[in-house]
mmCIF file of N, CA and C in Angstrom:
data_model
loop_
_atom_site.group_PDB
_atom_site.id
_atom_site.type_symbol
_atom_site.label_atom_id
_atom_site.label_comp_id
_atom_site.label_asym_id
_atom_site.label_seq_id
_atom_site.Cartn_x
_atom_site.Cartn_y
_atom_site.Cartn_z
ATOM 1 N N MET A 1 0.677 -1.466 -0.581
ATOM 2 C CA MET A 1 -0.309 -0.223 -0.441
ATOM 3 C C MET A 1 0.854 1.251 0.079
ATOM 4 N N VAL A 2 0.301 2.187 -0.795
ATOM 5 C CA VAL A 2 1.419 3.398 -0.758
ATOM 6 C C VAL A 2 0.814 4.971 -0.003
ATOM 7 N N GLU A 3 2.206 4.956 0.536
ATOM 8 C CA GLU A 3 1.596 6.367 1.404
ATOM 9 C C GLU A 3 1.296 7.710 1.068
ATOM 10 N N ARG A 4 0.146 7.930 1.773
ATOM 11 C CA ARG A 4 0.438 9.351 0.559
ATOM 12 C C ARG A 4 0.902 10.021 1.867
ATOM 13 N N SER A 5 0.949 11.480 1.065
ATOM 14 C CA SER A 5 1.961 12.338 2.472
ATOM 15 C C SER A 5 0.542 12.768 2.371
ATOM 16 N N TRP A 6 0.305 14.011 4.035
ATOM 17 C CA TRP A 6 -0.104 14.339 4.930
ATOM 18 C C TRP A 6 -1.144 16.011 4.100
ATOM 19 N N VAL A 7 -0.332 16.375 2.795
ATOM 20 C CA VAL A 7 -0.899 15.995 1.899
ATOM 21 C C VAL A 7 -1.699 17.181 1.073
ATOM 22 N N LYS A 8 -1.396 15.289 0.324
ATOM 23 C CA LYS A 8 -2.594 14.809 -0.513
ATOM 24 C C LYS A 8 -3.772 14.508 0.391
ATOM 25 N N LYS A 9 -3.467 13.458 1.529
ATOM 26 C CA LYS A 9 -4.276 13.717 2.436
ATOM 27 C C LYS A 9 -5.778 15.039 2.814
ATOM 28 N N ALA A 10 -4.594 15.754 3.412
ATOM 29 C CA ALA A 10 -5.345 17.207 3.336
ATOM 30 C C ALA A 10 -6.548 18.430 2.007
ATOM 31 N N GLY A 11 -5.576 17.711 1.111
ATOM 32 C CA GLY A 11 -6.467 18.005 -0.247
ATOM 33 C C GLY A 11 -7.550 17.324 -1.171
ATOM 34 N N ILE A 12 -7.378 16.050 0.308
ATOM 35 C CA ILE A 12 -8.676 15.088 -0.488
ATOM 36 C C ILE A 12 -9.221 14.925 0.649
ATOM 37 N N CYS A 13 -9.252 14.949 1.555
ATOM 38 C CA CYS A 13 -10.081 15.885 2.651
ATOM 39 C C CYS A 13 -10.813 17.444 2.071
ATOM 40 N N LEU A 14 -10.150 18.704 1.912
ATOM 41 C CA LEU A 14 -10.685 19.512 1.673
ATOM 42 C C LEU A 14 -11.503 19.278 -0.209
ATOM 43 N N SER A 15 -11.479 18.483 -0.558
ATOM 44 C CA SER A 15 -11.829 18.801 -1.919
ATOM 45 C C SER A 15 -12.567 17.917 -1.299
ATOM 46 N N CYS A 16 -13.080 17.058 -0.306
ATOM 47 C CA CYS A 16 -14.586 16.560 0.159
ATOM 48 C C CYS A 16 -15.559 16.990 0.347
ATOM 49 N N LEU A 17 -14.936 18.438 1.375
ATOM 50 C CA LEU A 17 -15.416 19.446 2.101
ATOM 51 C C LEU A 17 -16.091 20.784 1.135
ATOM 52 N N VAL A 18 -15.223 20.559 0.160
ATOM 53 C CA VAL A 18 -15.933 21.359 -0.506
ATOM 54 C C VAL A 18 -16.754 20.921 -1.731
ATOM 55 N N PHE A 19 -17.359 19.847 -1.924
ATOM 56 C CA PHE A 19 -17.490 19.046 -1.399
ATOM 57 C C PHE A 19 -19.168 18.859 -1.200
ATOM 58 N N VAL A 20 -18.831 18.311 0.020
ATOM 59 C CA VAL A 20 -20.306 18.758 0.640
ATOM 60 C C VAL A 20 -21.183 20.123 1.051
ATOM 61 N N VAL A 21 -19.667 20.904 0.775
ATOM 62 C CA VAL A 21 -20.361 22.066 0.905
ATOM 63 C C VAL A 21 -21.140 22.565 -0.102
ATOM 64 N N ALA A 22 -20.462 22.422 -1.867
ATOM 65 C CA ALA A 22 -21.339 22.350 -2.666
ATOM 66 C C ALA A 22 -22.503 22.407 -2.234
ATOM 67 N N LEU A 23 -22.842 20.466 -2.674
ATOM 68 C CA LEU A 23 -23.640 19.846 -2.530
ATOM 69 C C LEU A 23 -24.964 20.331 -1.619
ATOM 70 N N GLY A 24 -24.600 21.039 -0.528
ATOM 71 C CA GLY A 24 -25.543 21.444 0.485
ATOM 72 C C GLY A 24 -25.996 22.928 0.224
ATOM 73 N N ALA A 25 -24.822 23.536 -0.373
ATOM 74 C CA ALA A 25 -25.686 24.750 -1.022
ATOM 75 C C ALA A 25 -25.837 24.600 -1.783
ATOM 76 N N GLY A 26 -26.001 23.555 -3.257
ATOM 77 C CA GLY A 26 -26.838 23.027 -3.895
ATOM 78 C C GLY A 26 -28.392 22.811 -3.349
ATOM 79 N N CYS A 27 -28.702 22.473 -2.407
ATOM 80 C CA CYS A 27 -30.125 21.854 -1.753
ATOM 81 C C CYS A 27 -30.954 23.090 -1.811
ATOM 82 N N VAL A 28 -30.154 23.922 -0.665
ATOM 83 C CA VAL A 28 -30.264 25.384 -0.208
ATOM 84 C C VAL A 28 -31.493 25.883 -1.780
ATOM 85 N N SER A 29 -30.542 25.739 -2.484
ATOM 86 C CA SER A 29 -30.738 27.373 -3.509
ATOM 87 C C SER A 29 -32.066 26.402 -3.814
ATOM 88 N N GLU A 30 -31.958 24.843 -4.300
ATOM 89 C CA GLU A 30 -32.514 24.195 -5.040
ATOM 90 C C GLU A 30 -33.648 24.705 -4.141
ATOM 91 N N LYS A 31 -34.156 24.571 -2.249
ATOM 92 C CA LYS A 31 -34.895 24.421 -1.942
ATOM 93 C C LYS A 31 -35.779 26.157 -2.385
ATOM 94 N N LYS A 32 -34.601 27.480 -1.992
ATOM 95 C CA LYS A 32 -35.168 28.655 -2.070
ATOM 96 C C LYS A 32 -36.272 28.480 -3.783
ATOM 97 N N ILE A 33 -35.806 28.266 -4.803
ATOM 98 C CA ILE A 33 -35.747 28.258 -6.138
ATOM 99 C C ILE A 33 -37.262 27.659 -6.099
ATOM 100 N N ARG A 34 -37.826 26.948 -5.506
ATOM 101 C CA ARG A 34 -39.165 26.354 -5.169
ATOM 102 C C ARG A 34 -40.272 27.271 -4.282
ATOM 103 N N GLU A 35 -39.243 28.236 -3.489
ATOM 104 C CA GLU A 35 -39.865 28.262 -2.556
ATOM 105 C C GLU A 35 -40.324 29.665 -3.549
ATOM 106 N N ASP A 36 -39.602 30.098 -4.075
ATOM 107 C CA ASP A 36 -39.156 31.232 -5.294
ATOM 108 C C ASP A 36 -40.841 30.979 -6.844
ATOM 109 N N ARG A 37 -40.604 29.688 -6.843
ATOM 110 C CA ARG A 37 -41.570 29.385 -7.834
ATOM 111 C C ARG A 37 -42.843 29.200 -7.354
ATOM 112 N N GLU A 38 -43.507 28.933 -6.059
ATOM 113 C CA GLU A 38 -44.489 28.463 -5.228
ATOM 114 C C GLU A 38 -45.333 30.356 -4.962
ATOM 115 N N ALA A 39 -43.959 31.688 -4.466
ATOM 116 C CA ALA A 39 -45.290 31.618 -4.502
ATOM 117 C C ALA A 39 -44.886 33.358 -5.828
ATOM 118 N N ALA A 40 -44.034 32.847 -7.121
ATOM 119 C CA ALA A 40 -44.638 33.164 -8.352
ATOM 120 C C ALA A 40 -45.890 32.803 -9.069
ATOM 121 N N GLN A 41 -46.056 31.797 -8.840
ATOM 122 C CA GLN A 41 -46.643 30.964 -9.569
ATOM 123 C C GLN A 41 -48.705 31.309 -7.999
ATOM 124 N N ALA A 42 -48.320 31.755 -6.831
ATOM 125 C CA ALA A 42 -48.962 32.109 -6.121
ATOM 126 C C ALA A 42 -49.514 33.750 -6.374
ATOM 127 N N ALA A 43 -48.829 34.431 -6.480
ATOM 128 C CA ALA A 43 -48.818 35.581 -7.345
ATOM 129 C C ALA A 43 -49.017 35.392 -8.045
ATOM 130 N N MET A 44 -48.951 35.219 -9.468
ATOM 131 C CA MET A 44 -50.347 34.416 -11.194
ATOM 132 C C MET A 44 -51.094 33.698 -10.589
ATOM 133 N N LYS A 45 -51.593 33.750 -9.722
ATOM 134 C CA LYS A 45 -53.244 33.309 -9.314
ATOM 135 C C LYS A 45 -54.192 34.229 -9.217
ATOM 136 N N ALA A 46 -53.248 34.781 -8.282
ATOM 137 C CA ALA A 46 -53.657 35.802 -7.429
ATOM 138 C C ALA A 46 -53.748 37.401 -8.170
ATOM 139 N N ALA A 47 -53.140 37.699 -9.813
ATOM 140 C CA ALA A 47 -52.974 38.683 -9.974
ATOM 141 C C ALA A 47 -54.601 37.605 -11.089
ATOM 142 N N GLN A 48 -54.344 37.031 -11.423
ATOM 143 C CA GLN A 48 -55.571 36.075 -12.044
ATOM 144 C C GLN A 48 -56.928 36.835 -11.698
ATOM 145 N N ASP A 49 -56.993 36.211 -10.981
ATOM 146 C CA ASP A 49 -58.367 35.944 -9.816
ATOM 147 C C ASP A 49 -58.732 37.438 -10.264
ATOM 148 N N ALA A 50 -57.835 38.511 -9.922
ATOM 149 C CA ALA A 50 -58.484 40.420 -9.572
ATOM 150 C C ALA A 50 -58.863 40.560 -10.369
ATOM 151 N N ALA A 51 -58.091 39.909 -12.055
ATOM 152 C CA ALA A 51 -58.626 40.213 -12.947
ATOM 153 C C ALA A 51 -59.097 39.984 -13.450
ATOM 154 N N ALA A 52 -60.556 38.593 -13.425
ATOM 155 C CA ALA A 52 -61.139 37.874 -13.379
ATOM 156 C C ALA A 52 -62.830 38.526 -12.701
ATOM 157 N N ARG A 53 -62.242 38.762 -11.777
ATOM 158 C CA ARG A 53 -62.690 39.811 -11.032
ATOM 159 C C ARG A 53 -62.793 41.446 -11.134
ATOM 160 N N ALA A 54 -62.316 41.770 -11.619
ATOM 161 C CA ALA A 54 -62.965 43.814 -12.687
ATOM 162 C C ALA A 54 -63.196 42.588 -13.597
ATOM 163 N N GLU A 55 -62.758 42.299 -15.114
ATOM 164 C CA GLU A 55 -63.201 41.035 -16.179
ATOM 165 C C GLU A 55 -64.906 41.476 -15.733
ATOM 166 N N ALA A 56 -65.476 40.864 -14.332
ATOM 167 C CA ALA A 56 -66.455 40.652 -14.135
ATOM 168 C C ALA A 56 -67.236 42.541 -13.363
ATOM 169 N N ALA A 57 -66.312 42.894 -13.019
ATOM 170 C CA ALA A 57 -66.634 44.463 -12.295
ATOM 171 C C ALA A 57 -68.023 45.363 -14.043
ATOM 172 N N ALA A 58 -66.480 44.858 -14.622
ATOM 173 C CA ALA A 58 -66.776 45.633 -16.192
ATOM 174 C C ALA A 58 -68.021 46.033 -16.783
ATOM 175 N N GLU A 59 -68.166 44.070 -16.589
ATOM 176 C CA GLU A 59 -69.453 43.151 -17.609
ATOM 177 C C GLU A 59 -70.884 43.909 -16.455
ATOM 178 N N ARG A 60 -69.863 44.196 -15.449
ATOM 179 C CA ARG A 60 -71.037 44.714 -14.587
ATOM 180 C C ARG A 60 -71.466 45.358 -15.032
ATOM 181 N N ALA A 61 -71.427 47.120 -15.689
ATOM 182 C CA ALA A 61 -71.352 48.303 -15.497
ATOM 183 C C ALA A 61 -71.388 48.630 -16.582
ATOM 184 N N GLU A 62 -71.142 48.130 -17.110
ATOM 185 C CA GLU A 62 -71.480 47.738 -19.054
ATOM 186 C C GLU A 62 -73.436 47.511 -18.991
ATOM 187 N N ALA A 63 -73.281 46.202 -18.461
ATOM 188 C CA ALA A 63 -74.928 46.318 -18.624
ATOM 189 C C ALA A 63 -75.840 47.232 -17.450
ATOM 190 N N SER A 64 -75.114 47.826 -16.543
ATOM 191 C CA SER A 64 -76.192 48.998 -15.724
ATOM 192 C C SER A 64 -75.998 49.935 -17.140
ATOM 193 N N ALA A 65 -74.656 50.566 -18.201
ATOM 194 C CA ALA A 65 -74.943 51.277 -18.257
ATOM 195 C C ALA A 65 -75.617 51.508 -19.767
ATOM 196 N N ASN A 66 -75.852 50.064 -20.212
ATOM 197 C CA ASN A 66 -76.950 49.477 -20.621
ATOM 198 C C ASN A 66 -77.990 50.144 -20.351
ATOM 199 N N SER A 67 -78.898 50.031 -18.895
ATOM 200 C CA SER A 67 -79.934 49.803 -18.208
ATOM 201 C C SER A 67 -80.393 51.832 -17.880
ATOM 202 N N ALA A 68 -79.292 51.822 -18.048
ATOM 203 C CA ALA A 68 -79.048 53.439 -17.591
ATOM 204 C C ALA A 68 -80.153 54.033 -19.093
ATOM 205 N N ASP A 69 -79.352 53.454 -19.573
ATOM 206 C CA ASP A 69 -79.346 53.805 -21.434
ATOM 207 C C ASP A 69 -81.334 53.798 -21.792
ATOM 208 N N ALA A 70 -81.174 52.469 -21.412
ATOM 209 C CA ALA A 70 -82.555 51.857 -21.905
ATOM 210 C C ALA A 70 -83.270 52.349 -21.214
ATOM 211 N N ALA A 71 -83.607 53.381 -19.365
ATOM 212 C CA ALA A 71 -83.694 54.112 -18.990
ATOM 213 C C ALA A 71 -83.816 55.401 -19.395
ATOM 214 N N ALA A 72 -82.768 56.201 -20.374
ATOM 215 C CA ALA A 72 -83.394 57.520 -19.955
ATOM 216 C C ALA A 72 -84.744 57.195 -21.429
ATOM 217 N N ALA A 73 -83.949 56.489 -22.543
ATOM 218 C CA ALA A 73 -84.955 56.612 -23.241
ATOM 219 C C ALA A 73 -86.744 56.102 -23.275
ATOM 220 N N SER A 74 -86.583 55.994 -22.245
ATOM 221 C CA SER A 74 -88.600 55.587 -22.233
ATOM 222 C C SER A 74 -88.440 56.760 -21.419
ATOM 223 N N ALA A 75 -87.643 56.979 -20.373
ATOM 224 C CA ALA A 75 -87.756 58.620 -19.772
ATOM 225 C C ALA A 75 -88.609 60.244 -20.783
ATOM 226 N N GLU A 76 -87.650 59.566 -22.095
ATOM 227 C CA GLU A 76 -87.444 60.372 -23.571
ATOM 228 C C GLU A 76 -89.071 60.616 -23.967
ATOM 229 N N ALA A 77 -89.279 59.278 -24.298
ATOM 230 C CA ALA A 77 -90.380 58.447 -24.451
ATOM 231 C C ALA A 77 -91.622 58.982 -24.323
ATOM 232 N N ALA A 78 -90.806 58.749 -22.799
ATOM 233 C CA ALA A 78 -92.527 59.341 -21.801
ATOM 234 C C ALA A 78 -92.610 61.222 -22.023
ATOM 235 N N ALA A 79 -92.216 61.335 -21.743
ATOM 236 C CA ALA A 79 -91.686 62.646 -22.315
ATOM 237 C C ALA A 79 -92.172 64.053 -23.229
ATOM 238 N N LYS A 80 -92.031 62.776 -23.972
ATOM 239 C CA LYS A 80 -92.467 63.902 -26.093
ATOM 240 C C LYS A 80 -94.182 62.269 -25.876
ATOM 241 N N ARG A 81 -94.838 61.862 -24.867
ATOM 242 C CA ARG A 81 -96.521 62.129 -25.269
ATOM 243 C C ARG A 81 -96.746 62.733 -24.133
ATOM 244 N N ALA A 82 -95.302 63.145 -23.091
ATOM 245 C CA ALA A 82 -96.774 64.012 -21.988
ATOM 246 C C ALA A 82 -96.988 65.038 -22.588
ATOM 247 N N GLU A 83 -95.470 65.077 -24.130
ATOM 248 C CA GLU A 83 -95.922 66.791 -23.809
ATOM 249 C C GLU A 83 -96.926 66.436 -25.436
ATOM 250 N N ALA A 84 -97.397 65.642 -25.736
ATOM 251 C CA ALA A 84 -98.247 66.060 -26.608
ATOM 252 C C ALA A 84 -99.811 66.047 -26.227
ATOM 253 N N ALA A 85 -99.482 65.014 -25.243
ATOM 254 C CA ALA A 85 -101.394 64.826 -23.613
ATOM 255 C C ALA A 85 -101.268 66.747 -24.170
ATOM 256 N N ALA A 86 -99.962 68.142 -22.985
ATOM 257 C CA ALA A 86 -100.658 68.711 -22.522
ATOM 258 C C ALA A 86 -100.583 69.763 -24.278
ATOM 259 N N ALA A 87 -100.514 69.385 -25.372
ATOM 260 C CA ALA A 87 -100.973 69.593 -26.693
ATOM 261 C C ALA A 87 -102.154 69.556 -26.220
ATOM 262 N N ARG A 88 -102.657 67.883 -26.795
ATOM 263 C CA ARG A 88 -104.338 67.836 -27.264
ATOM 264 C C ARG A 88 -104.856 68.747 -26.275
ATOM 265 N N ALA A 89 -104.470 68.593 -25.034
ATOM 266 C CA ALA A 89 -105.058 69.208 -23.930
ATOM 267 C C ALA A 89 -105.732 70.695 -24.091
ATOM 268 N N GLU A 90 -103.520 72.090 -24.454
ATOM 269 C CA GLU A 90 -104.178 73.039 -24.868
ATOM 270 C C GLU A 90 -105.208 73.305 -26.054
ATOM 271 N N LYS A 91 -105.184 72.688 -26.892
ATOM 272 C CA LYS A 91 -105.970 73.165 -28.148
ATOM 273 C C LYS A 91 -107.896 72.226 -27.838
ATOM 274 N N ALA A 92 -108.260 70.924 -26.838
ATOM 275 C CA ALA A 92 -109.202 71.388 -26.551
ATOM 276 C C ALA A 92 -109.987 72.118 -25.352
ATOM 277 N N ALA A 93 -108.971 72.560 -24.783
ATOM 278 C CA ALA A 93 -109.105 73.526 -23.670
ATOM 279 C C ALA A 93 -109.277 74.653 -23.873
ATOM 280 N N LYS A 94 -108.914 75.117 -26.687
ATOM 281 C CA LYS A 94 -109.394 76.324 -26.994
ATOM 282 C C LYS A 94 -110.265 76.388 -27.485
ATOM 283 N N LYS A 95 -110.512 75.044 -27.910
ATOM 284 C CA LYS A 95 -111.820 74.316 -28.121
ATOM 285 C C LYS A 95 -113.359 74.299 -27.813
ATOM 286 N N CYS A 96 -113.342 74.178 -26.490
ATOM 287 C CA CYS A 96 -113.580 74.483 -25.013
ATOM 288 C C CYS A 96 -113.616 76.314 -24.982
ATOM 289 N N GLU A 97 -113.178 76.239 -25.051
ATOM 290 C CA GLU A 97 -114.085 78.317 -24.982
ATOM 291 C C GLU A 97 -113.973 78.576 -25.823
ATOM 292 N N ARG A 98 -114.138 78.460 -26.855
ATOM 293 C CA ARG A 98 -114.636 79.012 -28.395
ATOM 294 C C ARG A 98 -116.166 78.980 -28.040
ATOM 295 N N ALA A 99 -116.201 77.256 -27.749
ATOM 296 C CA ALA A 99 -117.552 77.075 -27.791
ATOM 297 C C ALA A 99 -118.763 77.554 -26.647
ATOM 298 N N PHE A 100 -117.622 78.176 -25.794
ATOM 299 C CA PHE A 100 -118.288 78.348 -24.561
ATOM 300 C C PHE A 100 -118.304 79.978 -25.269
ATOM 301 N N GLU A 101 -118.130 80.823 -25.163
ATOM 302 C CA GLU A 101 -117.447 82.613 -26.087
ATOM 303 C C GLU A 101 -118.408 82.597 -26.878
ATOM 304 N N LYS A 102 -119.383 81.472 -27.669
ATOM 305 C CA LYS A 102 -120.662 81.171 -28.432
ATOM 306 C C LYS A 102 -121.648 80.807 -27.694
ATOM 307 N N GLY A 103 -121.654 79.949 -27.023
ATOM 308 C CA GLY A 103 -122.452 80.232 -26.050
ATOM 309 C C GLY A 103 -123.186 81.126 -25.497
ATOM 310 N N LEU A 104 -122.030 82.180 -25.091
ATOM 311 C CA LEU A 104 -122.546 83.465 -24.095
ATOM 312 C C LEU A 104 -123.215 84.780 -25.740
ATOM 313 N N ARG A 105 -122.903 84.539 -26.979
ATOM 314 C CA ARG A 105 -122.896 85.080 -27.399
ATOM 315 C C ARG A 105 -124.378 84.744 -27.889
ATOM 316 N N LYS A 106 -125.148 83.801 -28.071
ATOM 317 C CA LYS A 106 -126.394 83.095 -28.441
ATOM 318 C C LYS A 106 -127.622 83.894 -27.104
#
C-alpha cells in the first residue's frame, strides 16, 4: 500500500469538504428556487383572480350603463307623450273656450 503524504490527505479532505458544502448549497438554492416558484405561482393566481373580478365588474358596469340608457330612452319617450298630451289638452281647452264664447253670444 502506498503511503500518501499529509498534503495529499489534506487535499482530499478539503476536496470532500468543498463537495459537501457545494452539495448543501445546491440543496438550499433548490429549496429557495422551489419557494420562489411557489410564491410566483401564487402571485400569478392572485393576479388572474383579480383580472377575472375586474372583468366581471366591467361587465356589470356595462350592463348597468345599458340599463341606464334604456331608462333614459323610456323617460324621453314618456316626456314626448306627455308633451303631446299637453298639446292636445291645450287644443281641447281652446275648443271649449270657443264653444263657451259661442254659447255666451247666443
